[in-house]
Amino acid sequence: MADPRAVTGAKTDARQHHDPEIRGFASDNYAGAHPEVLAALALANGGHQVAYGEDDYTAHLQRVFRSHFGQRAEAFPVFNGTGANVVALQAVTDRWGAVIAAESAHIHVDECGAPERIGGLKLLTVPTEDGKLTPELIDREAYGWDDEHRAMPQVVSIAQSTELGTVYTPDEIRAICEHAHERGMVVHLDGSRIANAAATLDVPMRAFTNAVGVDILSFGGTKNGAVFGEAVVVLNPDRVRAMKHLRKLSMQLASKMRFVSVQLEALLAKDLWLRNARHANTMAQRLAAGVREIGGVEILYPVQSNGVFARLPHDVSERLQKRYRFYFWDEAAGVVRWMCAFDTAEEDVDGFLAALREELGR
């Protein structure tokens, strides 16, 4: 019998069921894992390590996160982004608490009601022009703390970058944090694409998180080259409670946590997170520049991260979807979303632009 410890060069009976040359523009979640992340997983695979986060990789990950977010930061690896958001928001709300967020926020639109049904909290959403909250917009829902008939606003949740691909400046987040804290509220940052925002701003992640007053954040790894894995990062422990218990209660505690932690370490220990994000952003800029040269297509929001939102004739979109995968953002309005990933190549973008021209010309 083969030695089960001999994992290097091991053969497999699994078969490849897809064409690895095919790429689309539907989501950065469609991309595979970065080779450096896969190498890290293999590195962590040998031997036995203590389960449920008591392993050497998770311990080292704390030092890695603190190098980015300060010495008070503590990271709690979880499985996915919805889990990270739900656990983080639970940790900073009471049972009667509410969260103020943009109407387009992921926690409101794309998490199947999990913050409300699983987290047991109320979302108070505000319409925005570009996905970004402001102190003035927050005040539309920031009232009634002593009204027992109304869910109590306790948290302001922002996304960086936003669901519309826009990016807050550090000063904009500072203003939100100061405004929220003056009213006794906590600030949560959904950072599923936090690396893309840092690449756009060309500043360290701390410049728009702990340095400007963010209390807790959801850190994204999957969209930036991980197989799976995110983290709740507590930046202000004075505002947060019972994280360990909430993570377990929410079914987000991995038994073999070393395989989540080592992926985040591979991204963050040096500059892989930034290289991946910069490349994805650059491909989005290339795509946007090409689209602007084509008549009949309107780009709707500033292209500040790795997504392009556009409006074009519905029939053109449907034909184009048969050649490249992407999603309608607002089908009734003819709005689509094109996302670039760390592995999007220049020829992918150029091929998509050529197909777009052909379909518009029919």
mmCIF file of C-alpha atoms in Angstrom:
data_model
loop_
_atom_site.group_PDB
_atom_site.id
_atom_site.type_symbol
_atom_site.label_atom_id
_atom_site.label_comp_id
_atom_site.label_asym_id
_atom_site.label_seq_id
_atom_site.Cartn_x
_atom_site.Cartn_y
_atom_site.Cartn_z
ATOM 1 C CA MET A 1 0.000 0.000 0.000
ATOM 2 C CA ALA A 2 1.273 3.484 -0.847
ATOM 3 C CA ASP A 3 2.383 5.669 2.029
ATOM 4 C CA PRO A 4 -0.498 8.180 2.603
ATOM 5 C CA ARG A 5 2.081 10.744 3.728
ATOM 6 C CA ALA A 6 3.687 10.811 0.280
ATOM 7 C CA VAL A 7 1.549 13.586 -1.218
ATOM 8 C CA THR A 8 4.120 15.205 -3.512
ATOM 9 C CA GLY A 9 3.564 14.127 -7.089
ATOM 10 C CA ALA A 10 0.556 12.016 -6.136
ATOM 11 C CA LYS A 11 -1.595 10.778 -9.011
ATOM 12 C CA THR A 12 -5.360 11.123 -9.147
ATOM 13 C CA ASP A 13 -8.237 9.390 -10.885
ATOM 14 C CA ALA A 14 -10.146 12.667 -11.133
ATOM 15 C CA ARG A 15 -10.788 13.990 -14.636
ATOM 16 C CA GLN A 16 -10.805 17.511 -15.959
ATOM 17 C CA HIS A 17 -14.387 18.367 -16.888
ATOM 18 C CA HIS A 18 -13.956 21.868 -18.291
ATOM 19 C CA ASP A 19 -11.942 23.744 -20.881
ATOM 20 C CA PRO A 20 -9.361 25.756 -18.901
ATOM 21 C CA GLU A 21 -8.921 28.147 -21.816
ATOM 22 C CA ILE A 22 -12.450 29.530 -21.503
ATOM 23 C CA ARG A 23 -12.864 32.728 -19.511
ATOM 24 C CA GLY A 24 -15.839 35.017 -19.145
ATOM 25 C CA PHE A 25 -16.797 38.269 -17.495
ATOM 26 C CA ALA A 26 -19.576 37.102 -15.193
ATOM 27 C CA SER A 27 -17.758 37.201 -11.853
ATOM 28 C CA ASP A 28 -14.315 37.145 -10.300
ATOM 29 C CA ASN A 29 -15.673 34.123 -8.398
ATOM 30 C CA TYR A 30 -15.525 32.187 -11.678
ATOM 31 C CA ALA A 31 -11.718 32.297 -11.676
ATOM 32 C CA GLY A 32 -9.703 29.410 -10.330
ATOM 33 C CA ALA A 33 -7.073 29.683 -7.617
ATOM 34 C CA HIS A 34 -3.746 31.418 -8.079
ATOM 35 C CA PRO A 35 -0.865 28.919 -8.456
ATOM 36 C CA GLU A 36 0.900 30.423 -5.425
ATOM 37 C CA VAL A 37 -2.191 29.738 -3.325
ATOM 38 C CA LEU A 38 -2.374 26.151 -4.560
ATOM 39 C CA ALA A 39 1.309 25.719 -3.718
ATOM 40 C CA ALA A 40 0.633 27.015 -0.206
ATOM 41 C CA LEU A 41 -2.175 24.499 0.264
ATOM 42 C CA ALA A 42 0.168 21.676 -0.679
ATOM 43 C CA LEU A 43 2.776 23.048 1.726
ATOM 44 C CA ALA A 44 0.279 22.949 4.606
ATOM 45 C CA ASN A 45 -0.987 19.470 3.788
ATOM 46 C CA GLY A 46 1.644 17.245 5.375
ATOM 47 C CA GLY A 47 1.257 15.678 8.793
ATOM 48 C CA HIS A 48 -1.248 16.505 11.510
ATOM 49 C CA GLN A 49 -2.152 19.897 12.937
ATOM 50 C CA VAL A 50 -4.525 20.769 15.762
ATOM 51 C CA ALA A 51 -8.052 21.395 14.485
ATOM 52 C CA TYR A 52 -10.463 24.336 14.830
ATOM 53 C CA GLY A 53 -7.892 27.094 14.521
ATOM 54 C CA GLU A 54 -5.342 25.940 17.071
ATOM 55 C CA ASP A 55 -2.854 25.194 14.288
ATOM 56 C CA ASP A 56 0.451 26.893 13.501
ATOM 57 C CA TYR A 57 -0.820 28.446 10.268
ATOM 58 C CA THR A 58 -3.716 30.256 11.924
ATOM 59 C CA ALA A 59 -1.426 31.475 14.692
ATOM 60 C CA HIS A 60 1.009 32.901 12.150
ATOM 61 C CA LEU A 61 -1.850 34.453 10.200
ATOM 62 C CA GLN A 62 -2.552 36.760 13.140
ATOM 63 C CA ARG A 63 0.894 38.325 12.721
ATOM 64 C CA VAL A 64 0.302 38.703 8.989
ATOM 65 C CA PHE A 65 -3.004 40.507 9.474
ATOM 66 C CA ARG A 66 -1.524 42.764 12.144
ATOM 67 C CA SER A 67 1.176 43.837 9.705
ATOM 68 C CA HIS A 68 -1.635 45.196 7.522
ATOM 69 C CA PHE A 69 -4.194 46.363 10.079
ATOM 70 C CA GLY A 70 -2.312 47.221 13.273
ATOM 71 C CA GLN A 71 -1.449 45.452 16.501
ATOM 72 C CA ARG A 72 -4.999 45.370 17.858
ATOM 73 C CA ALA A 73 -6.310 43.449 14.858
ATOM 74 C CA GLU A 74 -7.499 39.884 15.296
ATOM 75 C CA ALA A 75 -8.519 37.700 12.349
ATOM 76 C CA PHE A 76 -11.168 34.975 12.451
ATOM 77 C CA PRO A 77 -11.039 32.864 9.260
ATOM 78 C CA VAL A 78 -14.408 31.743 7.881
ATOM 79 C CA PHE A 79 -15.662 29.884 4.834
ATOM 80 C CA ASN A 80 -17.310 32.587 2.742
ATOM 81 C CA GLY A 81 -18.257 36.240 2.393
ATOM 82 C CA THR A 82 -21.875 35.956 3.507
ATOM 83 C CA GLY A 83 -20.707 34.117 6.599
ATOM 84 C CA ALA A 84 -18.118 36.795 7.294
ATOM 85 C CA ASN A 85 -20.709 39.559 7.021
ATOM 86 C CA VAL A 86 -23.299 37.801 9.163
ATOM 87 C CA VAL A 87 -20.819 36.924 11.912
ATOM 88 C CA ALA A 88 -19.287 40.412 11.905
ATOM 89 C CA LEU A 89 -22.664 42.160 12.099
ATOM 90 C CA GLN A 90 -23.890 39.852 14.850
ATOM 91 C CA ALA A 91 -20.797 40.692 16.879
ATOM 92 C CA VAL A 92 -21.647 44.405 16.954
ATOM 93 C CA THR A 93 -25.454 44.386 17.326
ATOM 94 C CA ASP A 94 -28.017 43.583 19.986
ATOM 95 C CA ARG A 95 -31.102 41.503 19.237
ATOM 96 C CA TRP A 96 -33.027 44.728 18.655
ATOM 97 C CA GLY A 97 -30.278 46.274 16.535
ATOM 98 C CA ALA A 98 -30.362 47.522 12.966
ATOM 99 C CA VAL A 99 -27.736 48.099 10.269
ATOM 100 C CA ILE A 100 -27.748 51.091 7.918
ATOM 101 C CA ALA A 101 -26.481 50.187 4.443
ATOM 102 C CA ALA A 102 -26.733 51.265 0.826
ATOM 103 C CA GLU A 103 -29.726 49.906 -1.049
ATOM 104 C CA SER A 104 -27.306 48.189 -3.457
ATOM 105 C CA ALA A 105 -25.259 46.573 -0.659
ATOM 106 C CA HIS A 106 -24.451 42.880 -0.944
ATOM 107 C CA ILE A 107 -25.881 42.227 2.522
ATOM 108 C CA HIS A 108 -29.223 43.527 1.256
ATOM 109 C CA VAL A 109 -29.361 42.313 -2.359
ATOM 110 C CA ASP A 110 -27.305 39.124 -2.620
ATOM 111 C CA GLU A 111 -27.290 37.260 0.692
ATOM 112 C CA CYS A 112 -30.765 35.703 0.619
ATOM 113 C CA GLY A 113 -31.811 37.596 3.747
ATOM 114 C CA ALA A 114 -29.070 35.908 5.810
ATOM 115 C CA PRO A 115 -28.233 38.991 7.931
ATOM 116 C CA GLU A 116 -31.910 39.229 8.898
ATOM 117 C CA ARG A 117 -32.925 35.569 9.009
ATOM 118 C CA ILE A 118 -29.688 34.091 10.399
ATOM 119 C CA GLY A 119 -28.223 37.146 12.121
ATOM 120 C CA GLY A 120 -31.590 38.290 13.457
ATOM 121 C CA LEU A 121 -30.955 41.956 12.688
ATOM 122 C CA LYS A 122 -32.811 44.606 10.704
ATOM 123 C CA LEU A 123 -31.394 46.240 7.567
ATOM 124 C CA LEU A 124 -32.211 49.912 7.011
ATOM 125 C CA THR A 125 -31.280 50.660 3.396
ATOM 126 C CA VAL A 126 -30.699 53.992 1.690
ATOM 127 C CA PRO A 127 -30.762 54.700 -2.080
ATOM 128 C CA THR A 128 -27.468 55.989 -3.451
ATOM 129 C CA GLU A 129 -26.340 57.251 -6.844
ATOM 130 C CA ASP A 130 -23.067 55.330 -6.913
ATOM 131 C CA GLY A 131 -23.271 52.718 -4.162
ATOM 132 C CA LYS A 132 -21.561 54.973 -1.615
ATOM 133 C CA LEU A 133 -23.031 56.208 1.657
ATOM 134 C CA THR A 134 -22.412 59.699 3.032
ATOM 135 C CA PRO A 135 -23.106 61.164 6.482
ATOM 136 C CA GLU A 136 -26.164 62.883 5.021
ATOM 137 C CA LEU A 137 -27.507 59.635 3.570
ATOM 138 C CA ILE A 138 -26.851 57.807 6.835
ATOM 139 C CA ASP A 139 -28.981 60.358 8.678
ATOM 140 C CA ARG A 140 -32.026 59.299 6.665
ATOM 141 C CA GLU A 141 -32.159 56.213 8.889
ATOM 142 C CA ALA A 142 -30.022 57.233 11.886
ATOM 143 C CA TYR A 143 -32.746 58.179 14.353
ATOM 144 C CA GLY A 144 -35.164 56.752 16.914
ATOM 145 C CA TRP A 145 -32.712 55.157 19.330
ATOM 146 C CA ASP A 146 -35.173 55.550 22.213
ATOM 147 C CA ASP A 147 -38.218 54.493 20.207
ATOM 148 C CA GLU A 148 -39.138 50.972 21.292
ATOM 149 C CA HIS A 149 -41.291 50.616 18.178
ATOM 150 C CA ARG A 150 -38.296 50.894 15.840
ATOM 151 C CA ALA A 151 -35.223 48.723 15.358
ATOM 152 C CA MET A 152 -32.279 50.582 16.879
ATOM 153 C CA PRO A 153 -29.601 51.789 14.403
ATOM 154 C CA GLN A 154 -26.356 50.383 15.789
ATOM 155 C CA VAL A 155 -24.138 49.802 12.759
ATOM 156 C CA VAL A 156 -23.239 51.517 9.505
ATOM 157 C CA SER A 157 -22.088 48.992 6.901
ATOM 158 C CA ILE A 158 -20.172 50.116 3.820
ATOM 159 C CA ALA A 159 -18.559 48.092 1.036
ATOM 160 C CA GLN A 160 -15.072 48.803 -0.299
ATOM 161 C CA SER A 161 -15.161 48.558 -3.246
ATOM 162 C CA THR A 162 -18.928 48.930 -3.588
ATOM 163 C CA GLU A 163 -21.324 46.682 -5.454
ATOM 164 C CA LEU A 164 -21.282 49.235 -8.278
ATOM 165 C CA GLY A 165 -17.497 49.109 -8.581
ATOM 166 C CA THR A 166 -16.915 52.514 -6.993
ATOM 167 C CA VAL A 167 -14.323 53.214 -4.301
ATOM 168 C CA TYR A 168 -14.443 55.362 -1.167
ATOM 169 C CA THR A 169 -11.477 57.628 -0.447
ATOM 170 C CA PRO A 170 -9.930 57.393 3.030
ATOM 171 C CA ASP A 171 -11.357 60.829 3.852
ATOM 172 C CA GLU A 172 -14.856 59.710 2.862
ATOM 173 C CA ILE A 173 -14.628 56.700 5.173
ATOM 174 C CA ARG A 174 -13.181 58.842 7.959
ATOM 175 C CA ALA A 175 -16.172 61.186 7.688
ATOM 176 C CA ILE A 176 -18.562 58.224 7.865
ATOM 177 C CA CYS A 177 -16.778 56.753 10.883
ATOM 178 C CA GLU A 178 -16.721 60.039 12.781
ATOM 179 C CA HIS A 179 -20.385 60.619 12.001
ATOM 180 C CA ALA A 180 -21.379 57.100 13.061
ATOM 181 C CA HIS A 181 -19.296 57.124 16.243
ATOM 182 C CA GLU A 182 -20.729 60.478 17.303
ATOM 183 C CA ARG A 183 -24.134 58.797 17.212
ATOM 184 C CA GLY A 184 -22.980 55.724 19.112
ATOM 185 C CA MET A 185 -22.860 53.446 16.073
ATOM 186 C CA VAL A 186 -20.196 50.989 14.913
ATOM 187 C CA VAL A 187 -18.771 50.879 11.376
ATOM 188 C CA HIS A 188 -18.492 47.598 9.464
ATOM 189 C CA LEU A 189 -16.681 47.351 6.136
ATOM 190 C CA ASP A 190 -17.562 44.614 3.661
ATOM 191 C CA GLY A 191 -14.192 44.016 2.049
ATOM 192 C CA SER A 192 -14.908 41.193 -0.365
ATOM 193 C CA ARG A 193 -12.953 43.295 -2.910
ATOM 194 C CA ILE A 194 -10.867 45.289 -0.460
ATOM 195 C CA ALA A 195 -7.678 44.497 -2.404
ATOM 196 C CA ASN A 196 -9.097 46.068 -5.558
ATOM 197 C CA ALA A 197 -9.899 49.240 -3.638
ATOM 198 C CA ALA A 198 -6.396 49.442 -2.175
ATOM 199 C CA ALA A 199 -4.912 48.937 -5.642
ATOM 200 C CA THR A 200 -7.021 51.772 -7.053
ATOM 201 C CA LEU A 201 -6.217 54.163 -4.215
ATOM 202 C CA ASP A 202 -2.549 53.080 -4.132
ATOM 203 C CA VAL A 203 -2.538 53.125 -0.338
ATOM 204 C CA PRO A 204 -2.177 50.408 2.329
ATOM 205 C CA MET A 205 -5.430 48.800 3.440
ATOM 206 C CA ARG A 206 -4.994 50.315 6.888
ATOM 207 C CA ALA A 207 -5.286 53.804 5.342
ATOM 208 C CA PHE A 208 -9.030 53.360 4.836
ATOM 209 C CA THR A 209 -9.817 50.929 7.676
ATOM 210 C CA ASN A 210 -8.331 51.079 11.174
ATOM 211 C CA ALA A 211 -6.519 54.376 10.508
ATOM 212 C CA VAL A 212 -9.820 56.167 9.841
ATOM 213 C CA GLY A 213 -12.052 54.467 12.395
ATOM 214 C CA VAL A 214 -13.504 51.255 10.907
ATOM 215 C CA ASP A 215 -14.325 48.892 13.781
ATOM 216 C CA ILE A 216 -14.706 45.528 12.051
ATOM 217 C CA LEU A 217 -14.346 44.256 8.503
ATOM 218 C CA SER A 218 -15.013 41.252 6.325
ATOM 219 C CA PHE A 219 -11.823 40.452 4.422
ATOM 220 C CA GLY A 220 -12.206 38.798 1.031
ATOM 221 C CA GLY A 221 -9.880 36.138 -0.333
ATOM 222 C CA THR A 222 -11.980 34.124 -2.772
ATOM 223 C CA LYS A 223 -12.412 36.872 -5.374
ATOM 224 C CA ASN A 224 -8.682 37.587 -5.295
ATOM 225 C CA GLY A 225 -7.171 34.170 -5.955
ATOM 226 C CA ALA A 226 -8.112 31.870 -3.069
ATOM 227 C CA VAL A 227 -9.918 28.559 -3.488
ATOM 228 C CA PHE A 228 -12.227 29.592 -0.665
ATOM 229 C CA GLY A 229 -11.869 31.511 2.559
ATOM 230 C CA GLU A 230 -12.501 34.941 4.017
ATOM 231 C CA ALA A 231 -11.924 36.398 7.471
ATOM 232 C CA VAL A 232 -13.673 38.609 9.969
ATOM 233 C CA VAL A 233 -11.046 41.088 11.129
ATOM 234 C CA VAL A 234 -11.742 42.789 14.439
ATOM 235 C CA LEU A 235 -10.022 46.187 14.377
ATOM 236 C CA ASN A 236 -11.543 47.676 17.536
ATOM 237 C CA PRO A 237 -11.976 44.935 20.156
ATOM 238 C CA ASP A 238 -13.720 47.390 22.487
ATOM 239 C CA ARG A 239 -16.724 47.384 20.139
ATOM 240 C CA VAL A 240 -16.930 43.619 19.513
ATOM 241 C CA ARG A 241 -17.986 40.678 21.628
ATOM 242 C CA ALA A 242 -18.189 36.882 21.520
ATOM 243 C CA MET A 243 -16.594 36.442 18.090
ATOM 244 C CA LYS A 244 -15.408 32.887 18.752
ATOM 245 C CA HIS A 245 -18.844 31.755 19.846
ATOM 246 C CA LEU A 246 -20.644 33.543 17.032
ATOM 247 C CA ARG A 247 -18.373 31.995 14.410
ATOM 248 C CA LYS A 248 -19.151 28.497 15.676
ATOM 249 C CA LEU A 249 -22.856 29.229 16.153
ATOM 250 C CA SER A 250 -23.015 30.502 12.570
ATOM 251 C CA MET A 251 -21.440 27.301 11.183
ATOM 252 C CA GLN A 252 -18.332 29.184 9.998
ATOM 253 C CA LEU A 253 -15.705 27.413 12.139
ATOM 254 C CA ALA A 254 -13.556 25.197 9.900
ATOM 255 C CA SER A 255 -12.190 22.077 11.528
ATOM 256 C CA LYS A 256 -9.176 21.998 9.191
ATOM 257 C CA MET A 257 -8.693 25.734 9.466
ATOM 258 C CA ARG A 258 -5.052 25.599 8.419
ATOM 259 C CA PHE A 259 -6.263 25.266 4.817
ATOM 260 C CA VAL A 260 -8.156 28.542 5.042
ATOM 261 C CA SER A 261 -5.405 30.330 6.933
ATOM 262 C CA VAL A 262 -2.569 29.304 4.641
ATOM 263 C CA GLN A 263 -4.428 30.662 1.618
ATOM 264 C CA LEU A 264 -4.854 34.055 3.274
ATOM 265 C CA GLU A 265 -1.202 33.962 4.308
ATOM 266 C CA ALA A 266 -0.160 33.248 0.715
ATOM 267 C CA LEU A 267 -2.113 36.298 -0.427
ATOM 268 C CA LEU A 268 -1.077 38.676 2.356
ATOM 269 C CA ALA A 269 2.403 37.720 3.547
ATOM 270 C CA LYS A 270 3.976 39.540 0.620
ATOM 271 C CA ASP A 271 2.258 41.286 -2.286
ATOM 272 C CA LEU A 272 0.245 38.605 -4.079
ATOM 273 C CA TRP A 273 -3.019 40.210 -2.949
ATOM 274 C CA LEU A 274 -1.952 43.511 -4.506
ATOM 275 C CA ARG A 275 -0.544 42.020 -7.707
ATOM 276 C CA ASN A 276 -3.765 40.121 -8.315
ATOM 277 C CA ALA A 277 -5.954 43.141 -7.633
ATOM 278 C CA ARG A 278 -3.887 45.501 -9.755
ATOM 279 C CA HIS A 279 -4.052 43.126 -12.682
ATOM 280 C CA ALA A 280 -7.837 42.699 -12.417
ATOM 281 C CA ASN A 281 -8.279 46.475 -12.184
ATOM 282 C CA THR A 282 -6.017 47.022 -15.180
ATOM 283 C CA MET A 283 -8.040 44.595 -17.260
ATOM 284 C CA ALA A 284 -11.238 46.433 -16.292
ATOM 285 C CA GLN A 285 -9.670 49.705 -17.422
ATOM 286 C CA ARG A 286 -8.655 48.082 -20.715
ATOM 287 C CA LEU A 287 -12.203 46.820 -21.173
ATOM 288 C CA ALA A 288 -13.739 50.209 -20.344
ATOM 289 C CA ALA A 289 -11.385 52.029 -22.701
ATOM 290 C CA GLY A 290 -12.333 49.690 -25.527
ATOM 291 C CA VAL A 291 -16.043 50.006 -24.798
ATOM 292 C CA ARG A 292 -15.843 53.818 -24.901
ATOM 293 C CA GLU A 293 -14.658 53.563 -28.504
ATOM 294 C CA ILE A 294 -17.763 51.580 -29.487
ATOM 295 C CA GLY A 295 -20.977 53.382 -30.300
ATOM 296 C CA GLY A 296 -24.215 52.181 -28.752
ATOM 297 C CA VAL A 297 -22.808 51.295 -25.327
ATOM 298 C CA GLU A 298 -22.993 53.519 -22.239
ATOM 299 C CA ILE A 299 -20.748 53.008 -19.193
ATOM 300 C CA LEU A 300 -22.838 53.932 -16.159
ATOM 301 C CA TYR A 301 -20.437 54.305 -13.202
ATOM 302 C CA PRO A 302 -16.808 55.303 -12.758
ATOM 303 C CA VAL A 303 -14.602 52.258 -13.357
ATOM 304 C CA GLN A 304 -12.597 52.276 -10.124
ATOM 305 C CA SER A 305 -12.035 48.599 -9.402
ATOM 306 C CA ASN A 306 -12.451 45.439 -11.466
ATOM 307 C CA GLY A 307 -16.009 45.843 -12.743
ATOM 308 C CA VAL A 308 -17.618 47.643 -15.683
ATOM 309 C CA PHE A 309 -21.338 48.436 -15.632
ATOM 310 C CA ALA A 310 -22.855 49.273 -19.001
ATOM 311 C CA ARG A 311 -26.137 49.751 -20.813
ATOM 312 C CA LEU A 312 -26.662 48.319 -24.297
ATOM 313 C CA PRO A 313 -29.538 46.910 -26.351
ATOM 314 C CA HIS A 314 -31.100 43.860 -24.705
ATOM 315 C CA ASP A 315 -30.924 41.682 -27.811
ATOM 316 C CA VAL A 316 -27.223 42.453 -28.198
ATOM 317 C CA SER A 317 -26.590 41.363 -24.611
ATOM 318 C CA GLU A 318 -28.470 38.117 -25.128
ATOM 319 C CA ARG A 319 -26.476 37.240 -28.229
ATOM 320 C CA LEU A 320 -23.219 38.210 -26.577
ATOM 321 C CA GLN A 321 -24.015 36.013 -23.566
ATOM 322 C CA LYS A 322 -23.965 32.996 -25.869
ATOM 323 C CA ARG A 323 -20.305 33.745 -26.570
ATOM 324 C CA TYR A 324 -19.134 35.054 -23.171
ATOM 325 C CA ARG A 325 -20.665 34.543 -19.745
ATOM 326 C CA PHE A 326 -21.806 37.698 -17.922
ATOM 327 C CA TYR A 327 -24.853 38.814 -15.962
ATOM 328 C CA PHE A 328 -27.590 41.364 -16.328
ATOM 329 C CA TRP A 329 -27.466 43.823 -13.434
ATOM 330 C CA ASP A 330 -30.858 45.356 -14.232
ATOM 331 C CA GLU A 331 -32.357 43.422 -17.126
ATOM 332 C CA ALA A 332 -35.398 45.684 -17.513
ATOM 333 C CA ALA A 333 -33.087 48.684 -17.984
ATOM 334 C CA GLY A 334 -30.621 46.826 -20.207
ATOM 335 C CA VAL A 335 -27.807 47.168 -17.639
ATOM 336 C CA VAL A 336 -25.095 44.507 -17.528
ATOM 337 C CA ARG A 337 -22.049 43.890 -15.344
ATOM 338 C CA TRP A 338 -18.684 42.760 -16.717
ATOM 339 C CA MET A 339 -16.147 41.599 -14.124
ATOM 340 C CA CYS A 340 -12.424 41.004 -14.545
ATOM 341 C CA ALA A 341 -10.351 38.658 -12.410
ATOM 342 C CA PHE A 342 -6.720 38.084 -11.494
ATOM 343 C CA ASP A 343 -6.394 35.679 -14.417
ATOM 344 C CA THR A 344 -8.174 37.780 -17.070
ATOM 345 C CA ALA A 345 -5.755 38.180 -19.993
ATOM 346 C CA GLU A 346 -5.448 41.013 -22.488
ATOM 347 C CA GLU A 347 -6.526 38.680 -25.270
ATOM 348 C CA ASP A 348 -9.667 37.820 -23.279
ATOM 349 C CA VAL A 349 -10.606 41.489 -23.141
ATOM 350 C CA ASP A 350 -9.759 42.105 -26.777
ATOM 351 C CA GLY A 351 -11.725 39.052 -27.897
ATOM 352 C CA PHE A 352 -14.741 40.209 -25.897
ATOM 353 C CA LEU A 353 -14.540 43.700 -27.416
ATOM 354 C CA ALA A 354 -14.387 42.208 -30.908
ATOM 355 C CA ALA A 355 -17.457 40.084 -30.167
ATOM 356 C CA LEU A 356 -19.277 43.128 -28.784
ATOM 357 C CA ARG A 357 -18.569 45.072 -31.970
ATOM 358 C CA GLU A 358 -19.809 42.192 -34.099
ATOM 359 C CA GLU A 359 -23.075 41.825 -32.192
ATOM 360 C CA LEU A 360 -23.732 45.555 -32.212
ATOM 361 C CA GLY A 361 -23.146 45.583 -35.955
ATOM 362 C CA ARG A 362 -25.748 42.909 -36.713
#
